[in-house]
Coordinates of C-alpha atoms and ligand atoms in Angstrom, one line a residue:
X1 CA -60.2 -26.6 124.5
X2 CA -60.6 -24.7 121.3
X3 CA -60.3 -26.3 117.9
X4 CA -58.1 -24.6 115.3
X5 CA -57.5 -25.3 111.7
X6 CA -55.4 -23.7 109.0
X7 CA -55.2 -24.6 105.3
X8 CA -53.1 -23.7 102.4
X9 CA -53.3 -25.5 99.0
X10 CA -55.5 -25.9 96.0
X11 CA -58.9 -26.3 97.6
X12 CA -61.4 -23.6 98.3
X13 CA -61.1 -23.0 102.0
X14 CA -64.8 -22.4 102.5
X15 CA -65.9 -26.0 102.7
X16 CA -62.5 -27.2 103.9
X17 CA -62.3 -25.0 107.0
X18 CA -66.0 -25.2 107.8
X19 CA -66.1 -29.0 107.6
X20 CA -62.9 -29.0 109.7
X21 CA -64.5 -26.8 112.3
X22 CA -67.5 -29.1 112.5
X23 CA -65.1 -31.9 113.2
X24 CA -63.3 -29.9 115.8
X25 CA -66.4 -28.5 117.5
X26 CA -66.2 -31.1 120.3
X27 CA -63.1 -29.2 121.5
X28 CA -65.0 -26.0 122.2
X29 CA -68.3 -24.6 121.0
X30 CA -69.1 -21.2 122.4
X31 CA -68.1 -19.2 119.3
X32 CA -66.5 -19.8 115.9
X33 CA -64.7 -17.8 113.3
X34 CA -62.9 -17.9 110.0
X35 CA -60.4 -15.7 108.2
X36 CA -59.2 -15.9 104.7
X37 CA -57.1 -14.0 102.2
X38 CA -58.3 -12.5 99.0
X39 CA -57.4 -8.8 98.4
X40 CA -56.9 -8.5 102.1
X41 CA -57.7 -10.5 105.2
X42 CA -61.4 -11.0 105.7
X43 CA -62.6 -12.1 109.1
X44 CA -66.1 -13.4 110.1
X45 CA -66.8 -14.6 113.6
X46 CA -69.8 -15.2 115.8
X47 CA -70.8 -16.3 119.2
X48 CA -72.6 -19.7 118.9
X49 CA -72.0 -22.9 117.0
X50 CA -70.2 -23.6 113.8
X51 CA -73.6 -23.7 112.0
X52 CA -74.2 -20.1 113.1
X53 CA -70.9 -19.2 111.5
X54 CA -71.8 -21.1 108.3
X55 CA -75.1 -19.2 108.1
X56 CA -73.2 -15.9 108.5
X57 CA -70.9 -16.5 105.6
X58 CA -73.4 -18.4 103.4
X59 CA -73.8 -15.5 101.0
X60 CA -70.1 -14.6 100.9
X61 CA -68.2 -15.1 97.7
X62 CA -65.4 -17.0 99.1
X63 CA -62.7 -18.2 96.8
X64 CA -59.5 -18.4 98.6
X65 CA -56.9 -21.1 99.1
X66 CA -55.5 -20.0 102.3
X67 CA -57.4 -19.5 105.5
X68 CA -57.8 -20.2 109.2
X69 CA -60.8 -21.2 111.4
X70 CA -61.4 -21.5 115.1
X71 CA -64.0 -22.9 117.5
X72 CA -63.7 -21.5 120.9
X73 CA -63.9 -22.5 124.6
X74 CA -63.7 -19.2 126.3
X75 CA -60.8 -18.5 128.7
X76 CA -60.1 -14.7 128.5
X77 CA -63.3 -12.8 127.9
X78 CA -66.9 -13.9 127.6
X79 CA -68.1 -15.8 124.6
X80 CA -69.2 -13.0 122.2
X81 CA -68.6 -12.0 118.6
X82 CA -65.7 -9.7 119.5
X83 CA -63.8 -12.2 121.6
X84 CA -64.2 -15.0 119.1
X85 CA -61.2 -15.8 117.0
X86 CA -59.5 -15.1 114.5
X87 CA -58.0 -11.9 115.8
X88 CA -56.4 -9.2 113.6
X89 CA -53.3 -7.2 114.4
X90 CA -53.7 -3.4 114.5
X91 CA -52.7 -3.0 110.9
X92 CA -55.2 -5.6 109.8
X93 CA -52.4 -7.4 108.0
X94 CA -52.0 -10.4 110.3
X95 CA -54.7 -12.8 111.6
X96 CA -54.3 -15.4 114.3
X97 CA -56.1 -18.4 115.8
X98 CA -55.0 -19.6 119.2
X99 CA -55.6 -22.4 121.6
X100 CA -54.1 -22.0 125.1
X101 CA -53.4 -19.2 127.5
X102 CA -50.8 -16.5 127.3
X103 CA -50.0 -16.1 131.0
X104 CA -47.9 -12.9 130.7
X105 CA -50.5 -11.2 128.4
X106 CA -51.2 -8.4 130.7
X107 CA -47.5 -7.3 130.9
X108 CA -47.3 -7.5 127.1
X109 CA -50.6 -5.6 126.8
X110 CA -49.4 -2.8 129.0
X111 CA -46.3 -2.4 126.9
X112 CA -48.4 -2.3 123.7
X113 CA -50.9 0.1 125.2
X114 CA -48.1 2.5 126.1
X115 CA -47.1 2.4 122.5
X116 CA -50.6 3.4 121.4
X117 CA -52.0 0.0 120.5
X118 CA -55.8 -0.3 120.9
X119 CA -57.5 -3.5 121.6
X120 CA -61.0 -4.5 120.6
X121 CA -61.4 -7.7 122.5
X122 CA -60.6 -8.9 126.1
X123 CA -58.4 -11.8 124.8
X124 CA -54.8 -12.7 125.3
X125 CA -54.8 -13.8 121.7
X126 CA -55.3 -10.2 120.3
X127 CA -52.4 -9.2 122.5
X128 CA -50.2 -11.9 121.0
X129 CA -50.8 -11.0 117.4
X130 CA -50.2 -7.3 118.1
X131 CA -47.0 -8.2 120.0
X132 CA -45.8 -10.2 116.9
X133 CA -46.6 -7.2 114.7
X134 CA -44.8 -4.9 117.0
X135 CA -41.7 -7.2 117.2
X136 CA -41.7 -7.2 113.4
X137 CA -41.9 -3.4 113.2
X138 CA -39.2 -2.9 115.8
X139 CA -36.8 -5.4 114.4
X140 CA -37.6 -4.8 110.7
X141 CA -37.4 -8.6 110.2
X142 CA -39.3 -11.3 108.4
X143 CA -42.7 -12.5 109.7
X144 CA -41.2 -15.9 110.6
X145 CA -38.4 -14.2 112.6
X146 CA -41.0 -11.9 114.3
X147 CA -43.1 -14.9 115.3
X148 CA -40.0 -16.7 116.7
X149 CA -38.7 -13.6 118.6
X150 CA -42.1 -12.9 120.0
X151 CA -42.7 -16.5 121.1
X152 CA -39.4 -16.4 123.0
X153 CA -40.9 -13.8 125.2
X154 CA -44.3 -15.5 125.7
X155 CA -45.1 -17.3 128.9
X156 CA -47.9 -19.8 128.8
X157 CA -49.5 -22.2 126.3
X158 CA -50.2 -21.8 122.7
X159 CA -51.1 -23.7 119.6
X160 CA -51.3 -20.9 117.0
X161 CA -51.8 -20.5 113.2
X162 CA -51.1 -17.2 111.5
X163 CA -51.8 -15.8 108.0
X164 CA -50.5 -12.5 106.6
X165 CA -51.8 -10.2 104.0
X166 CA -48.3 -9.5 102.8
X167 CA -47.4 -13.2 102.5
X168 CA -50.3 -14.8 100.6
X169 CA -48.4 -18.0 100.2
X170 CA -47.4 -18.5 103.8
X171 CA -49.0 -20.3 106.7
X172 CA -47.3 -20.3 110.1
X173 CA -48.0 -22.6 113.0
X174 CA -46.4 -23.0 116.4
X175 CA -47.0 -24.9 119.6
X176 CA -46.1 -24.9 123.3
X177 CA -48.3 -27.1 125.6
X178 CA -51.2 -27.0 123.2
X179 CA -51.5 -29.7 120.5
X180 CA -50.9 -29.1 116.9
X181 CA -50.8 -31.5 114.0
X182 CA -49.6 -30.8 110.5
X183 CA -51.2 -32.7 107.6
X184 CA -49.3 -33.1 104.4
X185 CA -51.3 -33.7 101.3
X186 CA -50.5 -33.4 97.6
X187 CA -49.7 -29.7 97.1
X188 CA -51.6 -28.8 100.3
X189 CA -51.0 -28.5 104.0
X190 CA -53.3 -28.4 107.0
X191 CA -52.5 -27.4 110.6
X192 CA -55.0 -28.4 113.2
X193 CA -55.5 -29.1 116.9
X194 CA -56.0 -32.8 116.2
X195 CA -56.1 -35.1 113.2
X196 CA -59.9 -35.2 112.9
X197 CA -60.3 -32.5 110.2
X198 CA -57.3 -33.7 108.3
X199 CA -58.1 -37.3 108.1
X200 CA -60.3 -37.2 105.0
X201 CA -57.6 -35.5 102.9
X202 CA -54.4 -37.1 104.0
X203 CA -53.0 -39.8 106.3
X204 CA -49.5 -38.2 106.5
X205 CA -49.0 -36.1 109.6
X206 CA -46.4 -34.5 111.7
X207 CA -47.1 -33.9 115.4
X208 CA -45.4 -30.7 116.4
X209 CA -43.4 -30.7 119.6
X210 CA -43.3 -27.9 122.1
X211 CA -41.3 -24.9 120.9
X212 CA -41.5 -25.9 117.3
X213 CA -42.5 -23.5 114.5
X214 CA -43.7 -24.7 111.1
X215 CA -43.6 -22.3 108.2
X216 CA -45.3 -23.4 105.0
X217 CA -44.1 -21.1 102.3
X218 CA -44.6 -21.5 98.5
X219 CA -45.5 -25.1 98.9
X220 CA -42.5 -26.0 101.1
X221 CA -42.4 -26.9 104.8
X222 CA -39.7 -25.4 107.1
X223 CA -39.6 -26.7 110.6
X224 CA -37.5 -25.0 113.2
X225 CA -37.4 -24.7 116.9
X226 CA -37.8 -21.5 118.8
X227 CA -34.0 -21.0 118.9
X228 CA -34.0 -21.3 115.1
X229 CA -32.5 -24.7 115.0
X230 CA -33.8 -26.7 112.0
X231 CA -35.8 -29.8 112.8
X232 CA -36.0 -32.9 110.6
X233 CA -39.7 -33.5 110.3
X234 CA -40.9 -37.0 111.4
X235 CA -43.9 -37.9 109.2
X236 CA -46.3 -40.5 110.6
X237 CA -49.1 -42.4 109.1
X238 CA -52.5 -41.9 110.6
X239 CA -54.2 -45.2 111.4
X240 CA -57.7 -43.8 112.1
X241 CA -60.5 -44.5 109.6
X242 CA -62.9 -41.8 108.6
X243 CA -66.0 -43.8 109.8
X244 CA -64.5 -43.7 113.3
X245 CA -65.1 -39.9 113.5
X246 CA -68.7 -40.0 112.0
X247 CA -71.9 -40.8 113.8
X248 CA -72.6 -43.9 111.7
X249 CA -76.4 -43.6 112.0
X250 CA -76.6 -42.9 115.7
X251 CA -78.3 -39.8 116.9
X252 CA -75.3 -38.7 119.0
X253 CA -71.6 -39.5 119.1
X254 CA -72.1 -40.4 122.8
X255 CA -74.7 -43.1 122.0
X256 CA -72.5 -44.5 119.2
X257 CA -69.6 -44.6 121.6
X258 CA -71.6 -46.4 124.3
X259 CA -72.7 -49.0 121.7
X260 CA -69.1 -49.3 120.4
X261 CA -67.9 -50.7 123.8
X262 CA -68.1 -54.4 123.0
X263 CA -65.8 -53.6 120.1
X264 CA -63.5 -51.1 121.8
X265 CA -62.9 -53.4 124.7
X266 CA -62.1 -56.3 122.3
X267 CA -59.8 -54.0 120.4
X268 CA -57.9 -53.0 123.5
X269 CA -57.3 -56.7 124.5
X270 CA -56.4 -57.7 120.9
X271 CA -52.8 -59.1 120.6
X272 CA -52.4 -58.6 124.4
X273 CA -54.5 -61.2 126.0
X274 CA -53.6 -64.7 124.9
X275 CA -56.0 -67.1 126.6
X276 CA -54.7 -70.4 125.2
X277 CA -51.2 -69.6 126.5
X278 CA -52.4 -67.8 129.6
X279 CA -50.2 -64.8 128.9
X280 CA -50.5 -61.1 128.7
X281 CA -48.3 -59.0 126.5
X282 CA -48.1 -55.3 126.9
X283 CA -45.4 -54.4 124.3
X284 CA -45.4 -50.7 125.0
X285 CA -44.2 -51.0 128.5
X286 CA -42.3 -54.3 128.4
X287 CA -39.0 -52.6 128.9
X288 CA -40.3 -51.2 132.2
X289 CA -41.9 -54.3 133.5
X290 CA -39.0 -55.2 135.7
X291 CA -39.1 -51.7 137.2
X292 CA -42.9 -52.2 137.8
X293 CA -42.4 -55.6 139.4
X294 CA -40.0 -54.1 142.0
X295 CA -41.8 -50.8 142.4
X296 CA -42.4 -50.0 146.1
X297 CA -45.5 -47.9 145.1
X298 CA -47.5 -46.9 142.1
X299 CA -49.0 -43.4 141.9
X300 CA -51.8 -42.8 139.4
X301 CA -52.2 -39.3 137.9
X302 CA -55.3 -38.3 136.0
X303 CA -58.4 -36.1 135.9
X304 CA -62.1 -36.6 135.7
X305 CA -63.3 -39.9 134.4
X306 CA -59.7 -41.1 133.8
X307 CA -59.1 -40.4 137.5
X308 CA -62.1 -42.6 138.3
X309 CA -60.7 -45.4 136.2
X310 CA -57.5 -44.9 138.3
X311 CA -59.6 -45.3 141.4
X312 CA -61.0 -48.6 140.3
X313 CA -57.5 -49.7 139.3
X314 CA -56.2 -48.8 142.8
X315 CA -58.5 -51.4 144.2
X316 CA -57.5 -54.2 141.9
X317 CA -53.8 -53.4 141.6
X318 CA -53.5 -53.6 145.4
X319 CA -55.7 -56.7 145.6
X320 CA -53.9 -58.6 142.9
X321 CA -50.4 -57.3 142.9
X322 CA -50.0 -56.3 146.6
X323 CA -48.4 -53.0 145.7
X324 CA -49.5 -49.8 147.5
X325 CA -51.3 -47.6 145.0
X326 CA -52.2 -43.9 145.4
X327 CA -54.5 -42.1 143.0
X328 CA -54.0 -38.4 142.7
X329 CA -55.9 -35.6 140.9
X330 CA -53.2 -34.3 138.5
X331 CA -54.4 -30.8 139.2
X332 CA -53.7 -31.1 142.9
X333 CA -50.5 -33.2 142.5
X334 CA -48.8 -30.6 140.3
X335 CA -49.0 -27.9 143.0
X336 CA -48.0 -30.2 145.9
X337 CA -44.5 -31.0 147.0
X338 CA -45.0 -34.7 146.5
X339 CA -42.7 -37.3 148.2
X340 CA -41.7 -39.7 145.4
X341 CA -39.9 -42.8 146.6
X342 CA -37.0 -44.2 144.8
X343 CA -38.3 -46.8 142.3
X344 CA -41.8 -45.5 142.5
X345 CA -43.7 -45.7 139.2
X346 CA -46.3 -43.1 138.0
X347 CA -49.1 -44.1 135.7
X348 CA -50.7 -41.1 133.9
X349 CA -54.1 -41.9 132.5
X350 CA -55.7 -39.7 129.8
X351 CA -58.1 -40.3 127.0
X352 CA -57.1 -37.2 125.0
X353 CA -53.5 -37.3 126.0
X354 CA -53.6 -33.5 126.1
X355 CA -55.0 -32.7 129.6
X356 CA -52.8 -29.8 130.8
X357 CA -52.9 -30.7 134.5
X358 CA -52.0 -34.3 133.8
X359 CA -49.1 -33.1 131.5
X360 CA -47.9 -30.8 134.2
X361 CA -48.1 -33.5 136.9
X362 CA -46.0 -35.8 134.6
X363 CA -43.4 -33.1 134.2
X364 CA -43.2 -32.5 137.9
X365 CA -42.8 -36.3 138.6
X366 CA -40.2 -36.7 135.9
X367 CA -38.2 -33.7 137.2
X368 CA -38.0 -35.6 140.5
X369 CA -36.6 -38.6 138.8
X370 CA -39.8 -40.7 138.6
X371 CA -40.6 -43.1 135.7
X372 CA -44.0 -42.1 134.3
X373 CA -45.9 -44.6 132.1
X374 CA -48.9 -43.4 130.1
X375 CA -52.2 -44.9 129.4
X376 CA -53.7 -42.9 126.5
X377 CA -56.3 -43.2 123.8
X378 CA -55.1 -40.7 121.3
X379 CA -52.0 -41.9 119.5
X380 CA -49.2 -39.4 119.2
X381 CA -50.8 -37.2 121.8
X382 CA -48.7 -35.0 124.1
X383 CA -49.0 -37.3 127.1
X384 CA -48.2 -40.3 125.0
X385 CA -45.0 -38.6 123.9
X386 CA -44.1 -37.0 127.3
X387 CA -44.2 -40.3 129.2
X388 CA -41.2 -42.7 129.1
X389 CA -43.4 -45.5 127.7
X390 CA -47.0 -46.4 127.7
X391 CA -50.0 -48.5 126.6
X392 CA -52.6 -47.2 124.1
X393 CA -56.2 -48.1 124.9
X394 CA -57.1 -48.4 121.2
X395 CA -60.8 -47.4 121.9
X396 CA -60.9 -45.3 118.7
X397 CA -61.7 -41.6 118.6
X398 CA -64.0 -40.4 121.3
X399 CA -65.9 -37.4 120.1
X400 CA -68.8 -37.2 122.6
X401 CA -67.6 -34.8 125.3
X402 CA -68.7 -37.2 128.1
X403 CA -66.2 -40.0 128.3
X404 CA -67.7 -43.5 127.9
X405 CA -65.8 -46.0 125.8
X406 CA -62.4 -44.5 126.9
X407 CA -63.3 -45.4 130.6
X408 CA -64.1 -49.0 129.9
X409 CA -61.0 -49.3 127.7
X410 CA -58.9 -47.8 130.5
X411 CA -60.3 -50.3 133.0
X412 CA -59.5 -53.1 130.6
X413 CA -55.9 -52.0 130.0
X414 CA -55.4 -51.4 133.7
X415 CA -56.7 -54.9 134.5
X416 CA -54.3 -56.4 131.9
X417 CA -51.5 -54.5 133.6
X418 CA -52.5 -55.7 137.0
X419 CA -52.8 -59.3 135.9
X420 CA -49.5 -59.3 134.1
X421 CA -47.8 -57.7 137.1
X422 CA -49.4 -60.1 139.6
X423 CA -48.2 -63.0 137.5
X424 CA -44.7 -61.7 137.5
X425 CA -44.8 -60.8 141.2
X426 CA -46.3 -64.2 142.0
X427 CA -49.1 -62.6 144.0
X428 CA -51.8 -64.5 142.1
X429 CA -52.4 -68.2 141.9
X430 CA -52.6 -69.7 138.4
X431 CA -56.2 -70.7 138.9
X432 CA -57.2 -67.2 139.9
X433 CA -55.2 -65.8 137.0
X434 CA -57.0 -68.2 134.6
X435 CA -60.4 -67.4 136.1
X436 CA -60.0 -63.7 135.7
X437 CA -58.5 -63.7 132.2
X438 CA -61.3 -66.1 131.1
X439 CA -63.9 -63.7 132.5
X440 CA -62.1 -60.7 131.0
X441 CA -62.4 -62.3 127.6
X442 CA -66.1 -62.6 128.0
X443 CA -66.7 -59.0 129.1
X444 CA -67.4 -57.7 125.5
X445 CA -70.3 -60.1 125.3
X446 CA -71.6 -59.2 128.7
X447 CA -71.5 -55.5 127.7
X448 CA -73.3 -56.3 124.5
X449 CA -76.0 -58.1 126.5
X450 CA -76.3 -55.1 128.7
X451 CA -76.8 -52.8 125.8
X452 CA -79.8 -54.8 124.7
X453 CA -81.6 -53.4 127.7
X454 CA -81.1 -49.8 126.6
X455 CA -84.9 -49.3 126.3
X456 CA -85.4 -50.0 130.0
X457 CA -83.0 -47.2 130.8
X458 CA -84.9 -45.0 128.4
X459 CA -88.1 -45.7 130.4
X460 CA -86.4 -44.9 133.7
X461 CA -85.1 -41.7 132.2
X462 CA -88.6 -40.7 131.3
X463 CA -89.7 -41.3 134.9
X464 CA -86.8 -39.4 136.5
X465 CA -86.1 -36.6 134.0
X466 CA -87.7 -34.0 136.3
X467 CA -85.6 -34.9 139.4
X468 CA -83.5 -32.1 140.7
X469 CA -81.0 -34.2 142.7
X470 CA -79.7 -37.7 142.5
X471 CA -77.6 -39.8 144.8
X472 CA -75.3 -42.6 143.5
X473 CA -74.1 -45.1 146.0
X474 CA -71.7 -48.0 145.8
X475 CA -69.2 -49.9 147.8
X476 CA -65.8 -51.5 147.0
X477 CA -65.2 -51.8 143.3
X478 CA -68.6 -50.1 142.6
X479 CA -67.8 -47.0 144.7
X480 CA -65.9 -45.3 141.8
X481 CA -68.6 -46.5 139.5
X482 CA -71.1 -44.6 141.6
X483 CA -68.9 -41.5 141.3
X484 CA -68.7 -42.0 137.5
X485 CA -72.5 -42.4 137.2
X486 CA -73.0 -39.1 139.1
X487 CA -70.4 -37.3 137.0
X488 CA -72.1 -38.5 133.8
X489 CA -75.5 -37.3 134.9
X490 CA -74.5 -33.9 136.1
X491 CA -72.3 -33.1 133.1
X492 CA -75.0 -34.1 130.6
X493 CA -78.3 -33.2 132.1
X494 CA -77.2 -30.4 134.6
X495 CA -79.0 -32.3 137.4
X496 CA -77.1 -32.1 140.6
X497 CA -75.8 -35.6 141.4
X498 CA -73.6 -36.8 144.1
X499 CA -71.7 -40.1 144.2
X500 CA -70.8 -41.5 147.7
X501 CA -69.5 -44.6 149.3
X502 CA -72.8 -46.2 150.4
X503 CA -71.7 -46.8 154.0
X504 CA -70.6 -43.1 154.4
X505 CA -74.1 -42.0 153.7
X506 CA -75.1 -42.3 157.3
X507 CA -72.4 -39.8 158.2
X508 CA -74.2 -36.9 156.5
X509 CA -75.9 -37.3 153.1
X510 CA -78.7 -39.5 154.6
X511 CA -80.2 -36.2 155.7
X512 CA -81.0 -35.5 152.1
X513 CA -83.2 -38.5 151.7
X514 CA -86.9 -38.2 151.3
X515 CA -89.6 -39.4 148.9
X516 CA -88.3 -37.0 146.2
X517 CA -84.7 -38.2 146.2
X518 CA -83.8 -40.8 143.6
X519 CA -81.0 -43.0 144.8
X520 CA -79.1 -45.2 142.4
X521 CA -77.4 -48.2 144.2
X522 CA -74.8 -50.2 142.4
X523 CA -75.5 -53.4 144.4
X524 CA -74.0 -56.2 142.4
X525 CA -73.0 -59.5 144.1
X526 CA -69.6 -59.2 145.6
X527 CA -68.0 -59.8 149.0
X528 CA -69.7 -56.8 150.5
X529 CA -73.1 -57.4 149.0
X530 CA -74.8 -58.0 152.4
X531 CA -73.5 -54.7 153.6
X532 CA -74.9 -52.7 150.7
X533 CA -78.3 -54.4 151.3
X534 CA -78.3 -52.8 154.8
X535 CA -77.6 -49.4 153.1
X536 CA -80.5 -50.0 150.7
X537 CA -82.7 -50.7 153.7
X538 CA -81.6 -47.4 155.3
X539 CA -82.7 -45.4 152.2
X540 CA -85.9 -47.4 151.9
X541 CA -86.8 -46.7 155.5
X542 CA -86.6 -42.9 154.6
X543 CA -88.7 -43.3 151.5
X544 CA -86.0 -42.6 149.0
X545 CA -86.8 -43.7 145.4
X546 CA -84.4 -46.6 144.7
X547 CA -83.0 -47.7 141.4
X548 CA -80.7 -50.6 141.9
X549 CA -78.1 -52.1 139.5
X550 CA -78.0 -55.7 140.5
X551 CA -76.5 -59.0 139.3
X552 CA -78.8 -60.9 137.0
X553 CA -81.3 -63.1 138.9
X554 CA -81.0 -61.2 142.2
X555 CA -84.5 -61.6 143.6
X556 CA -83.7 -60.3 147.0
X557 CA -83.0 -56.7 146.1
X558 CA -86.0 -56.7 143.7
X559 CA -88.2 -56.9 146.8
X560 CA -86.6 -53.9 148.4
X561 CA -86.3 -51.3 145.6
X562 CA -88.5 -49.4 143.2
X563 CA -86.7 -50.2 140.0
X564 CA -84.0 -52.7 139.1
X565 CA -81.6 -53.1 136.2
X566 CA -79.9 -56.4 135.9
X567 CA -76.3 -56.8 134.7
X568 CA -74.6 -60.1 133.8
X569 CA -72.6 -61.7 136.6
X570 CA -68.8 -61.4 136.4
X571 CA -65.7 -61.3 138.6
X572 CA -66.1 -58.4 141.1
X573 CA -63.0 -56.7 139.9
X574 CA -64.4 -56.6 136.4
X575 CA -67.9 -55.6 137.4
X576 CA -67.2 -51.8 136.9
X577 CA -66.7 -52.4 133.2
X578 CA -70.3 -53.8 133.1
X579 CA -72.1 -51.9 135.8
X580 CA -71.1 -48.5 134.4
X581 CA -73.0 -49.2 131.1
X582 CA -76.5 -48.7 132.5
X583 CA -75.3 -45.5 134.2
X584 CA -74.0 -44.2 131.0
X585 CA -77.3 -45.0 129.3
X586 CA -79.3 -43.5 132.1
X587 CA -77.4 -40.2 132.0
X588 CA -77.6 -40.2 128.2
X589 CA -81.4 -40.7 128.0
X590 CA -82.2 -38.3 130.8
X591 CA -80.2 -35.6 129.0
X592 CA -82.0 -36.4 125.7
X593 CA -85.4 -36.3 127.5
X594 CA -84.5 -32.9 128.9
X595 CA -83.5 -31.6 125.5
X596 CA -79.8 -31.1 126.5
X597 CA -77.1 -31.1 123.9
X598 CA -75.6 -34.5 124.7
X599 CA -72.5 -34.3 122.6
X600 CA -71.7 -30.7 123.6
X601 CA -72.8 -30.1 127.2
X602 CA -72.7 -26.4 128.3
X603 CA -69.4 -25.0 129.6
X604 CA -67.4 -28.2 128.7
X605 CA -64.9 -29.2 126.1
X606 CA -63.4 -32.4 125.2
X607 CA -59.8 -32.0 125.9
X608 CA -58.9 -29.7 128.7
X609 CA -55.7 -28.1 127.5
X610 CA -55.7 -25.2 129.9
X611 CA -55.3 -25.2 133.7
Ligands
F6R701 C1 -66.1 -36.7 131.9 C2 -64.9 -36.4 131.1 C3 -63.8 -35.7 131.8 C4 -62.4 -36.2 131.3 C5 -61.3 -35.4 131.9 C6 -59.9 -36.0 131.6 O1 -67.0 -37.4 131.1 O2 -64.8 -36.7 129.9 O3 -63.9 -35.7 133.2 O4 -62.3 -37.6 131.8 O5 -61.3 -34.1 131.4 O6 -59.7 -36.0 130.3 P1 -58.6 -37.0 129.7 O7 -58.9 -38.4 129.9 O8 -58.6 -36.7 128.2 O9 -57.3 -36.6 130.3

């Protein structure tokens, strides 16, 4: 949600900020803006994409070494030029960019209105910068002190960067519940929502914690908390390579990420799965393994696709470890009054590690004494730091807004966890353990084989691009895969798609079926294969157009359906990692056929850092 970048140093901010905004655009893309300092603060902003902003300032003589830029995902106020960031204070001497929501903005606004302040935009951000200016005027204090005093009165979430006309050598950043990373280069500093725009300049970063304020002044960094207590900066080395955040010859990040899956799945097993010794090592949570072994229950907290990975894991954790598992939408859990049993373990799953609802659910669970373990992709992210311990998925940066490789990496890590736990709890025989780990090791090759049939999915996409509805049906392990297939299609191509447990169809959705309804069955061979065949028959009898994802060599289903896509055979609990691949490709190609913006679907943003 919103990408922000600030820079101070020896470079010209024009290319630095614009390039940074392009890298951050996946976080929000309904408007973009830039502000820099020369004789005063100059602000340019525009509804639309970063390239529209670039066109707007193309003719500007821009030779400044301090500036801020923002790419927006609207919360307060429609996406237009006025509501775009940066926002100026009333005097025009302060400019701010902000990611988050100031919850008490209307009280602050009323106070400021009564003092004669006038607002141009509908945003909470313009209120915040005026509030800071007002605090400075009333207290006759330094800008740093005004920011600190003001933030003490703010309720809500913020990642902010501020520049000031009166302090041309000062850049200020602060965070509460919205991510902020500080990049330290040679005589230069960056402050951004994530490391992607920083990576090509430096690998030395500081992840700001909540309630921390960073002031870069005359080339020096001062880090304090909101109570003015100095903090010793913890500088970390970024491990990501630049190629990982570039398209590498693919038309879209999403396609690149789909094709990266054989590698990302391998990377997430590396150093963890030891086939010769038949062991699994999950270093990050080793200290909590005993607690997990004796846990009376595991609750999984997540949102969106990560929640669906949790759903698949619910099936195999219960099956292999014989522990009751519950999967909760973090957004619902956080407002419930959950009953947490003594010893219960929470698993929070998140690609970005920044999802606001998941973070809030973690805080609630921890406040009630629960141990929360994280499964995150982004190293150093808020959820990775908020949880007691965790496992990284190591899928590499996921830039395409629709999650693909993060999902299969989450499933892989969750399976490693389930197997390790089952082994320690003695709920799995050694032959079954061996069978599944051997199969797991072969999954990257099976995914690779699947990807070779991408052109078939492209053909199907061409046939079905004009459909207005889709049904996705699956049972058992493939039921969450059906939900994920439907989610991918609707978010990318804006076609209404519904995922359903195949057997539940007859309790309602079957009424939707006619010759115009495409129905995707995930009907791979597993213990309930025969049952899903009956469901296919039911749809066929009502003339639905059936696309079936089947196990290689399945001649039976071929006779019943209109189109089949074969996937390599594997253990049923691992099948979701393979059977989701054609669904990702189908959604991708339909969106491309329809001319949709695949990497930046409308109304969405990559990490959902607001409620
Ligand atoms: C769908 C998608 C979203 C995310 C959800 C959770 O393709 O990407 O549904 O899965 O917003 O995000 P994370 O995993 O970052 O917590």
